[in-house]
Tab-separated table of C-alpha atoms and ligand atoms in Angstrom:
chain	number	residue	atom	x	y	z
A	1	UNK	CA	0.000	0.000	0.000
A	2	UNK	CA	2.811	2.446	0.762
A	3	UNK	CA	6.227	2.505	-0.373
A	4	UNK	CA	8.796	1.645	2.055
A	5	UNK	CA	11.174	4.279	2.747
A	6	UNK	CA	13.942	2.518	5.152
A	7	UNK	CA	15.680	5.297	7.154
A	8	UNK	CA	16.586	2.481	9.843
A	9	UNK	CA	19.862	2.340	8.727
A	10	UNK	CA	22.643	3.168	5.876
A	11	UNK	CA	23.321	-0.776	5.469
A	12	UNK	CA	19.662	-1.321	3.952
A	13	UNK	CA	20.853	0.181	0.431
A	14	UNK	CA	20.397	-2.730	-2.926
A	15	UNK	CA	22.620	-3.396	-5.104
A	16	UNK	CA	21.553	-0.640	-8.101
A	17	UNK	CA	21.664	-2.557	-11.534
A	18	UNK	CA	24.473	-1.223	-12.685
A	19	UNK	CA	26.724	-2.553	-9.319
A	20	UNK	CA	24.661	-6.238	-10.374
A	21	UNK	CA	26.391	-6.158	-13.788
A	22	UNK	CA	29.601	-5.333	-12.027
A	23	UNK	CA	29.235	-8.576	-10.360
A	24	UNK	CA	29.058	-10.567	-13.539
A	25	UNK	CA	32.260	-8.766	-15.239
A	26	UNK	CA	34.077	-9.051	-12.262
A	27	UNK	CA	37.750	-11.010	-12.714
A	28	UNK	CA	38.202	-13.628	-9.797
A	29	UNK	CA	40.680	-15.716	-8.373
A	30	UNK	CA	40.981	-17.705	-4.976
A	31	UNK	CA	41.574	-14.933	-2.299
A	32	UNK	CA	42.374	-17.250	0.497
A	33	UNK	CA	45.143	-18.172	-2.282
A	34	UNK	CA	46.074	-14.762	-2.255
A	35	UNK	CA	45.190	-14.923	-5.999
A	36	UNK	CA	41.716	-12.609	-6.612
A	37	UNK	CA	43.121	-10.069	-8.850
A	38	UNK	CA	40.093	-7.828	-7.819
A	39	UNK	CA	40.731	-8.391	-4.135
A	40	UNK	CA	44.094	-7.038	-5.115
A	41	UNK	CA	43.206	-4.209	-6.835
A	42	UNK	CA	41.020	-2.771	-3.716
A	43	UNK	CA	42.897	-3.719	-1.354
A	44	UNK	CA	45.804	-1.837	-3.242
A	45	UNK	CA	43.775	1.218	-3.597
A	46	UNK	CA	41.977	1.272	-0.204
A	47	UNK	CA	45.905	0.981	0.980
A	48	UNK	CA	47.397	3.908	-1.392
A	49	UNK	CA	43.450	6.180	0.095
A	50	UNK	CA	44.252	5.800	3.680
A	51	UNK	CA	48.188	6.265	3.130
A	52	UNK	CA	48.957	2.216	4.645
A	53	UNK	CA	51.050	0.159	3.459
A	54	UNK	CA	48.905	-2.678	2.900
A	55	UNK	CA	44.985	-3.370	3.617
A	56	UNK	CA	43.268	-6.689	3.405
A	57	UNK	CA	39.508	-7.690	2.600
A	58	UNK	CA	36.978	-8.762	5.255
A	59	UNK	CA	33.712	-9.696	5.600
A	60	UNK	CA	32.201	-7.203	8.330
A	61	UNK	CA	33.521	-4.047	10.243
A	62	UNK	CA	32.611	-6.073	12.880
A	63	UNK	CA	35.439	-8.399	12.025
A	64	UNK	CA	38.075	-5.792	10.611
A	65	UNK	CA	37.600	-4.150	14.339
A	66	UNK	CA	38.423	-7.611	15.886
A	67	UNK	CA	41.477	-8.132	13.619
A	68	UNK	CA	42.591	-4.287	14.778
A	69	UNK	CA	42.395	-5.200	18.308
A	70	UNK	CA	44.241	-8.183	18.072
A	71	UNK	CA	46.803	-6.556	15.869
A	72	UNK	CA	47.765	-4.666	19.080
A	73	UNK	CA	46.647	-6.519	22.024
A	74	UNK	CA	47.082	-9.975	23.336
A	75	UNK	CA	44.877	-12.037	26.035
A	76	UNK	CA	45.398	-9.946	29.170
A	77	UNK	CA	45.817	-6.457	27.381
A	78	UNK	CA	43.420	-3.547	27.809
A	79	UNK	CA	42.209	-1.229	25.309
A	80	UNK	CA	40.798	2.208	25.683
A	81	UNK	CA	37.362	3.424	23.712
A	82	UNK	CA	34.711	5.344	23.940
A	83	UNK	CA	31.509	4.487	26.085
A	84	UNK	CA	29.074	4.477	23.162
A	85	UNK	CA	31.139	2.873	20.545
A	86	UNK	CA	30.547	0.354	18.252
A	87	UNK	CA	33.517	-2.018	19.492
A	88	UNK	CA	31.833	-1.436	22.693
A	89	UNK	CA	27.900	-1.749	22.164
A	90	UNK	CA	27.009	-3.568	19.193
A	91	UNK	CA	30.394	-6.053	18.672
A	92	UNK	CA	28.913	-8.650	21.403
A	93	UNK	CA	31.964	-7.770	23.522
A	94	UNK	CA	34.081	-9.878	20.925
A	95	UNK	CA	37.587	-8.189	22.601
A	96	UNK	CA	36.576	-10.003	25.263
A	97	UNK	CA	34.734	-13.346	23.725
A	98	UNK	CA	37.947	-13.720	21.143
A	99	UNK	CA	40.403	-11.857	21.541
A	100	UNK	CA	40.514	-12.077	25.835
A	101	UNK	CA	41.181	-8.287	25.991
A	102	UNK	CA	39.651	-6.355	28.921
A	103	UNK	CA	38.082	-2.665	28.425
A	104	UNK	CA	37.826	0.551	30.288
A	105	UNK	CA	35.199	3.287	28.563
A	106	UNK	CA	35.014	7.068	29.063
A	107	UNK	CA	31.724	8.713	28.716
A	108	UNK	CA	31.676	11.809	26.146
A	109	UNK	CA	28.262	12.186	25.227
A	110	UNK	CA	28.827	13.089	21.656
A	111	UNK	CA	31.352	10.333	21.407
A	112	UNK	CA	34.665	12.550	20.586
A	113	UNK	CA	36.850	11.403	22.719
A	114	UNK	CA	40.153	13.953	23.678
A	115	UNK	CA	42.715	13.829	25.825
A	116	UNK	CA	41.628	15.084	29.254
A	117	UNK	CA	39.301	12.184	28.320
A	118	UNK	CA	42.103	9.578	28.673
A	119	UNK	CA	43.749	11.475	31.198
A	120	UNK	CA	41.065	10.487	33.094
A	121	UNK	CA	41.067	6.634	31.705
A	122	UNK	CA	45.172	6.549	32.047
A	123	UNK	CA	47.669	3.967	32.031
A	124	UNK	CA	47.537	1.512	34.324
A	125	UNK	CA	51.198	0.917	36.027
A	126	UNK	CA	53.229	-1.863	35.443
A	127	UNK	CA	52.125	-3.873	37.939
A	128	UNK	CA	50.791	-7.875	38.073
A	129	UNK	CA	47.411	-7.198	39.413
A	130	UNK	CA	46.257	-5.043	35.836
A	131	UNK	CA	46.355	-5.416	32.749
A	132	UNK	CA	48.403	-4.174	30.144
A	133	UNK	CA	46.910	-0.909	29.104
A	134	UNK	CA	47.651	-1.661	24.969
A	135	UNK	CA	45.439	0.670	22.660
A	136	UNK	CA	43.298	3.347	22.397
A	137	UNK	CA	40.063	3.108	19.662
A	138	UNK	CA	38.873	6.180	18.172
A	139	UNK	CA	35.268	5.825	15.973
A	140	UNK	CA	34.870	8.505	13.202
A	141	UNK	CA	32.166	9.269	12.205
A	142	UNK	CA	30.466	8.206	15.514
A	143	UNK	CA	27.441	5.962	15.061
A	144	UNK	CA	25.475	6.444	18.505
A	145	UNK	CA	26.773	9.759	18.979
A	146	UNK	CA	24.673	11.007	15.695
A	147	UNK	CA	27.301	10.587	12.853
A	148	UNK	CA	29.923	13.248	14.717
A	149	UNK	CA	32.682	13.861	13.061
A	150	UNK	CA	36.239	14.021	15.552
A	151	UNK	CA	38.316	16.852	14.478
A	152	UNK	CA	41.509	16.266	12.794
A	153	UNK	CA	43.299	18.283	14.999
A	154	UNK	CA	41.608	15.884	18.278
A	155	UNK	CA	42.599	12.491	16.289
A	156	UNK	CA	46.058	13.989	16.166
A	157	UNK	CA	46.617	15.190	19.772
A	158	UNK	CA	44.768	11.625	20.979
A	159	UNK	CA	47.170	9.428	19.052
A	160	UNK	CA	50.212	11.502	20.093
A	161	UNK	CA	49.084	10.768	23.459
A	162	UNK	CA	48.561	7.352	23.146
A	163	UNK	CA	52.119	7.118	21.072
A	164	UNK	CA	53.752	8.968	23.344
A	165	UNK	CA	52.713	6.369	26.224
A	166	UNK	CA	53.318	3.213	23.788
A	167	UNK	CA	50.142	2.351	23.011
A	168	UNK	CA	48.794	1.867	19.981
A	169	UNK	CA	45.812	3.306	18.176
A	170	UNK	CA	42.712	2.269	15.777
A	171	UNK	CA	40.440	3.550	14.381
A	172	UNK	CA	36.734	2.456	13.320
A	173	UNK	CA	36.270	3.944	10.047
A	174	UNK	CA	33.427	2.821	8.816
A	175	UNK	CA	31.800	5.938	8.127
A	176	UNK	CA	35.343	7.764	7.370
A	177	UNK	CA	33.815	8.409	4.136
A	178	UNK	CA	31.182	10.708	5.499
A	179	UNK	CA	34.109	12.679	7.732
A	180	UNK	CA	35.943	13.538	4.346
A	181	UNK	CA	33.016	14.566	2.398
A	182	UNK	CA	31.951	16.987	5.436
A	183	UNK	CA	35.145	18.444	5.988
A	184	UNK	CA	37.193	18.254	2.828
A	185	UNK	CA	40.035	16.780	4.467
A	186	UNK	CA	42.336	13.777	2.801
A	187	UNK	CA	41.252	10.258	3.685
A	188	UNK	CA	44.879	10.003	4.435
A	189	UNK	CA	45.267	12.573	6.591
A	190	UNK	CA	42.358	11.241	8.921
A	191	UNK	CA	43.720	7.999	8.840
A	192	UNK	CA	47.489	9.017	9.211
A	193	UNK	CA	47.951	9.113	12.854
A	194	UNK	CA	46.331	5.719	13.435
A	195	UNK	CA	48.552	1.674	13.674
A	196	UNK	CA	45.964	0.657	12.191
A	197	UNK	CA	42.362	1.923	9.958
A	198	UNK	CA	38.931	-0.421	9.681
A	199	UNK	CA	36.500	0.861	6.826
A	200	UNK	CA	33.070	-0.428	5.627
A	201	UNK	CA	31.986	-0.502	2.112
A	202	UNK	CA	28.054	-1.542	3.089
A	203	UNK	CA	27.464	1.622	4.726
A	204	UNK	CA	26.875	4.752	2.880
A	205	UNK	CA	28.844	3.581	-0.211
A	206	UNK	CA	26.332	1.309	-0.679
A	207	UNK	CA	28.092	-2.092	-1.449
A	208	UNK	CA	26.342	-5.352	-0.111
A	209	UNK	CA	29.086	-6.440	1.737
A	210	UNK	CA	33.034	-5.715	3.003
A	211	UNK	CA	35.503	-3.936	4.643
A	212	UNK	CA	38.820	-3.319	5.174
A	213	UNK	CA	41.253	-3.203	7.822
A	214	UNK	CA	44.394	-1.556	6.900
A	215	UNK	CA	47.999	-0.908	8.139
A	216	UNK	CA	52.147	-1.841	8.155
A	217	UNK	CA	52.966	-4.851	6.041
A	218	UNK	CA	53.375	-6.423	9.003
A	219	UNK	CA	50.188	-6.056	10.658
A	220	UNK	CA	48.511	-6.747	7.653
A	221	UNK	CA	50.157	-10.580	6.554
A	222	UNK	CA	49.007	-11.149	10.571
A	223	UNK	CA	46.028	-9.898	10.141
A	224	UNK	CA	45.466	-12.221	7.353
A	225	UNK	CA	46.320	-15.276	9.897
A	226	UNK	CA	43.628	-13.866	12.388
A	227	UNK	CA	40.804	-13.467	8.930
A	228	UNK	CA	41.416	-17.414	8.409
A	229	UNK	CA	40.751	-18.206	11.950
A	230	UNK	CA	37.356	-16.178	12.537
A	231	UNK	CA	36.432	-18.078	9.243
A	232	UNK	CA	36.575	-14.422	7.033
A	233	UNK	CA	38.933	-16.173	4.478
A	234	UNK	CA	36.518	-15.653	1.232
A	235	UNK	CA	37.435	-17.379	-1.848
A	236	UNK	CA	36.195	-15.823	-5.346
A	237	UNK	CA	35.550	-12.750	-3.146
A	238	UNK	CA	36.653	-9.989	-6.208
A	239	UNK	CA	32.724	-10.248	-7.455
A	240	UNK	CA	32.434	-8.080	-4.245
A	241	UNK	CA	35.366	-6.353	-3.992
A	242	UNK	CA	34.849	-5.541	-7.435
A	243	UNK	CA	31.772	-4.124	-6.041
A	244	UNK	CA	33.169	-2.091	-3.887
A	245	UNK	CA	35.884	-0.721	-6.333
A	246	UNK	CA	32.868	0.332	-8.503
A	247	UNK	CA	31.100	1.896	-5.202
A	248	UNK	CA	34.412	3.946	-4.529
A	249	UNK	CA	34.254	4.887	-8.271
A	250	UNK	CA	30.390	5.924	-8.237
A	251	UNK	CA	29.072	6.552	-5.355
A	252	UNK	CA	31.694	8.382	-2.829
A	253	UNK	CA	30.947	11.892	-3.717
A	254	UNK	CA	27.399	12.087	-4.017
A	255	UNK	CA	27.386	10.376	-0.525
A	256	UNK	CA	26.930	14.590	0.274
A	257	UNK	CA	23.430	14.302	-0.560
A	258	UNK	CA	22.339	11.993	2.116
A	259	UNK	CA	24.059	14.680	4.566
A	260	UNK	CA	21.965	17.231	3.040
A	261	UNK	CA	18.844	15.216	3.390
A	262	UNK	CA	19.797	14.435	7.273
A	263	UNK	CA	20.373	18.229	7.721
A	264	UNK	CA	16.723	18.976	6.163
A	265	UNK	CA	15.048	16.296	8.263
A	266	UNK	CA	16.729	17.738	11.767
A	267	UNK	CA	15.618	20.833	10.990
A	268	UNK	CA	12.236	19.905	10.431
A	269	UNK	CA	12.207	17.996	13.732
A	270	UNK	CA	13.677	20.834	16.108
A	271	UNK	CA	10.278	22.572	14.991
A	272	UNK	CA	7.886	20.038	15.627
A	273	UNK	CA	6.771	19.988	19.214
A	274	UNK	CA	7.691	17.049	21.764
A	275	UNK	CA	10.686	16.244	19.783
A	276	UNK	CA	14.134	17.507	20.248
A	277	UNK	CA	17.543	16.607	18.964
A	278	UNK	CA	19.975	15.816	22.168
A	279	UNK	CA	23.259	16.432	20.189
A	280	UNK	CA	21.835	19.179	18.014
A	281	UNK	CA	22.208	19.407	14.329
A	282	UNK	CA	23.568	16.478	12.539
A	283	UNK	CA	26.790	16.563	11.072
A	284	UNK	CA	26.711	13.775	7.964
A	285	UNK	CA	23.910	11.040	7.642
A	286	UNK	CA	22.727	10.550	10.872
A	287	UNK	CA	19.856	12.214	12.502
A	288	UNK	CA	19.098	11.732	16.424
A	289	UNK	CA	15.997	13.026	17.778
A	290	UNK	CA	13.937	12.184	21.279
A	291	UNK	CA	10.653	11.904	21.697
A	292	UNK	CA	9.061	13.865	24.965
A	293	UNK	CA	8.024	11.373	27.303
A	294	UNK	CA	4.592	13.161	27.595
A	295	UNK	CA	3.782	12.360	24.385
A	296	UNK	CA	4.494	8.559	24.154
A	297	UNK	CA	7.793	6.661	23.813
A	298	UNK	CA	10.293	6.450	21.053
A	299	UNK	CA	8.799	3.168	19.890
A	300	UNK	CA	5.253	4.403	19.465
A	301	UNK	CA	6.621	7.070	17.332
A	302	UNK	CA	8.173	4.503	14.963
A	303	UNK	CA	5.475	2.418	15.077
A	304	UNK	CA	3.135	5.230	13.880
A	305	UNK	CA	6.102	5.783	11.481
A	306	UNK	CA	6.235	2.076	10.026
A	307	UNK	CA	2.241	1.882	9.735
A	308	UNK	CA	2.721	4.728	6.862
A	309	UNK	CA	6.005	2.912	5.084
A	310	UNK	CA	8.426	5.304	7.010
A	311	UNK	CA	10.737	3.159	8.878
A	312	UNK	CA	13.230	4.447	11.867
A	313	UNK	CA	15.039	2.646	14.550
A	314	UNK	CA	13.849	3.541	18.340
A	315	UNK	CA	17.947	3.776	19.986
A	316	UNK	CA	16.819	4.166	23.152
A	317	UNK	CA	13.976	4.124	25.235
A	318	UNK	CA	13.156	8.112	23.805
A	319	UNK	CA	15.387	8.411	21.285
A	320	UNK	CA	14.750	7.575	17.498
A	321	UNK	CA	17.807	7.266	14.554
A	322	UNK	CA	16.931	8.138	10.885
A	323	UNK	CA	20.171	7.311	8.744
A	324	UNK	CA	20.154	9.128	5.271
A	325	UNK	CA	21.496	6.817	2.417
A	326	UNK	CA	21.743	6.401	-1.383
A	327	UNK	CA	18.589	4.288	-1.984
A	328	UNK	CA	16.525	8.148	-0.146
A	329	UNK	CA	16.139	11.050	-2.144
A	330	UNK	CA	15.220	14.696	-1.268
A	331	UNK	CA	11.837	13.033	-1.968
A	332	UNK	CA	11.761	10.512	0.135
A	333	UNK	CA	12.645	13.023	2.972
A	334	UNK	CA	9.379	15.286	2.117
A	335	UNK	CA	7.672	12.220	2.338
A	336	UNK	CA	9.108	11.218	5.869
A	337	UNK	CA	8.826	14.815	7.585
A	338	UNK	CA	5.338	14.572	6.282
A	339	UNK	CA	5.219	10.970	8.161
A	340	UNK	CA	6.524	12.686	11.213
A	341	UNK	CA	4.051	15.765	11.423
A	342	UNK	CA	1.220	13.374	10.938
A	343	UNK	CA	2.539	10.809	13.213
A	344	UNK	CA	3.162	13.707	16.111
A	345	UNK	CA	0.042	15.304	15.438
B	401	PLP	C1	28.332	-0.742	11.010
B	401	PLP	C2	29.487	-0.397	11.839
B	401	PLP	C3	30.543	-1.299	12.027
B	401	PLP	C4	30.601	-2.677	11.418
B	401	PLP	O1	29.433	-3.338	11.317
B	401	PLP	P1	29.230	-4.687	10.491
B	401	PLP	O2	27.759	-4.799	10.486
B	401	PLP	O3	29.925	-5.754	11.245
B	401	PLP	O4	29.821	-4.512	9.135
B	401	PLP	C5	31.612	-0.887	12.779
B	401	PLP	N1	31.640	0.338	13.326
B	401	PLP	C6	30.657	1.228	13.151
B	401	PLP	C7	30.796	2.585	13.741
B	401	PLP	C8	29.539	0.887	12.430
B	401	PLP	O5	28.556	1.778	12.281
């Protein structure tokens, strides 16, 4: 009856038709061979983007976060993130489950994390009762704390602090993309001060699947070791790296839409009574907005929303996420500030 317009996410975006045919040209090989010349090929550019030496291929960000943290910490190691993070929240604690690392977490509310941050956090001593404090995890753009965006100039004094102490550093990337489009800066230059990079391809870029955790030469034939053993060695895997090439080819600059269309639908929101937006206006794709308790719950509002095709995620109990993405148009975001209104009415 009505269309389906899917604002739960970024990772709902299809295949377009001409990404399909992609798939069918696509040259392959055996990547757990080492021999997928289109596994190559990305992996070689993703590399030469971020300024690594080397990147390899992985299923999931979820798994290219994994491989980061054991890149730099062993069973018994501690790393540092950010209380909201995605290695933190939605990862099923898999530093811990697989990797035996323990975690401390620093609440920042918008999720940029600075120094006096880990000043507070610190180093544990050398000492047998703690762990070894090992590596601090930056996430840019942050995914619970509405798409922010961490300054260059804080990713640069956190992992001089964290250098200077010898730990290492990560980062969660998988929405770099939209930091580079919003501020102009190099790809390399945000990931530049970090051991090692994860990025996604199935977010905003729209691929189906893949991402890619990147680094030293070193890291990287590890981290290939570590891929075979979660069971992420893929074999004709270039149909969708070759799908990701083409996404980097197609779809990375008009990825500024969607933050136009997340900018429009805050805006819209801020004015509608009973709903607010905790950390203001959005930055790149993702729009955060709560729901006054006297009106209802976060849940009713995107239950309203679903029963007219409009579909959001309820984050919290009051808070509600609407990701802008490829497969949503300026249209499509009439259409769902329309939803809203009616739905809050
Ligand atoms: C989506 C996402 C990931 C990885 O998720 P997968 O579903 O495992 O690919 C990692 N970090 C952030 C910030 C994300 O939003």
């Amino acid at each position: 009856m009505y269309d389906i317009r899917d604002f739960r996410s970024d990772t709902v975006t299809r295949p377009t038709i001409e990404m399909r045919e992609i798939f069918i040209d696509a040259a392959v090989g055996d990547d757990v061979f080492n021999d997928d010349p289109s596994v190559h090929q990305l992996q070689d550019r993703v590399a030469s983007m971020l300024g690594k030496e080397a990147a390899l291929f992985v299923p999931s960000g979820t798994m290219s976060n994994l491989i980061g943290i054991m890149l730099s910490c062993r069973p018994g190691d501690e790393l540092l993130c950010e209380g909201n993070s995605h290695i933190f929240h939605y990862e099923q604690g898999g530093y811990a489950q697989i990797a035996g690392v323990a975690i401390r977490t620093i609440e920042t509310g918008d999720g940029v994390v600075t120094v006096p941050h880990l000043e507070q956090l610190g180093v544990r001593p050398d000492d047998i009762h703690y762990p070894r404090t090992r590596l601090v995890t930056l996430e840019n753009t942050h995914n619970r704390g509405g798409g922010k965006i961490t300054p260059l100039e804080t990713i640069t004094e956190v992992c001089d602090w964290a250098h200077e102490r010898g730990l290492r550093t990560h980062l969660d990337g998988a929405r770099i993309w939209n930091t580079h489009l919003a501020t102009g800066i190099e790809l390399s230059r945000l990931a530049e001060p970090f051991d090692t990079v994860n990025v996604c391809f199935s977010k905003g870029l729209g691929a189906p699947v893949g991402s890619i955790i990147s680094g030293s030469h070193e890291d990287i034939q590890q981290a290939r070791r570590f891929r075979k053993v979660l069971g992420g060695g893929m074999r004709q895997a270039g149909i969708l790296a070759a799908a990701a090439t083409y996404a980097l080819d197609n779809h990375l600059d008009g990825m500024i839409a969607d933050h136009m269309n997340a900018t429009r639908l805050a805006e819209v929101a801020a004015e509608i009574e009973h709903l607010s937006l905790p950390l203001g206006m959005p930055e790149t794709n993702i729009v955060l907005f709560d729901v006054d308790p006297g009106w209802g719950t976060a849940g009713d509002l995107v239950q309203k929303l679903a029963s007219v095709g409009v579909l959001m995620l309820a984050i919290g109990p009051q808070r509600v996420r609407a990701v802008t993405h490829l497969d949503l148009t300026s249209e499509d975001t009439e259409v769902a500030i329309e939803a809203i209104r009616g739905a809050m009415a």
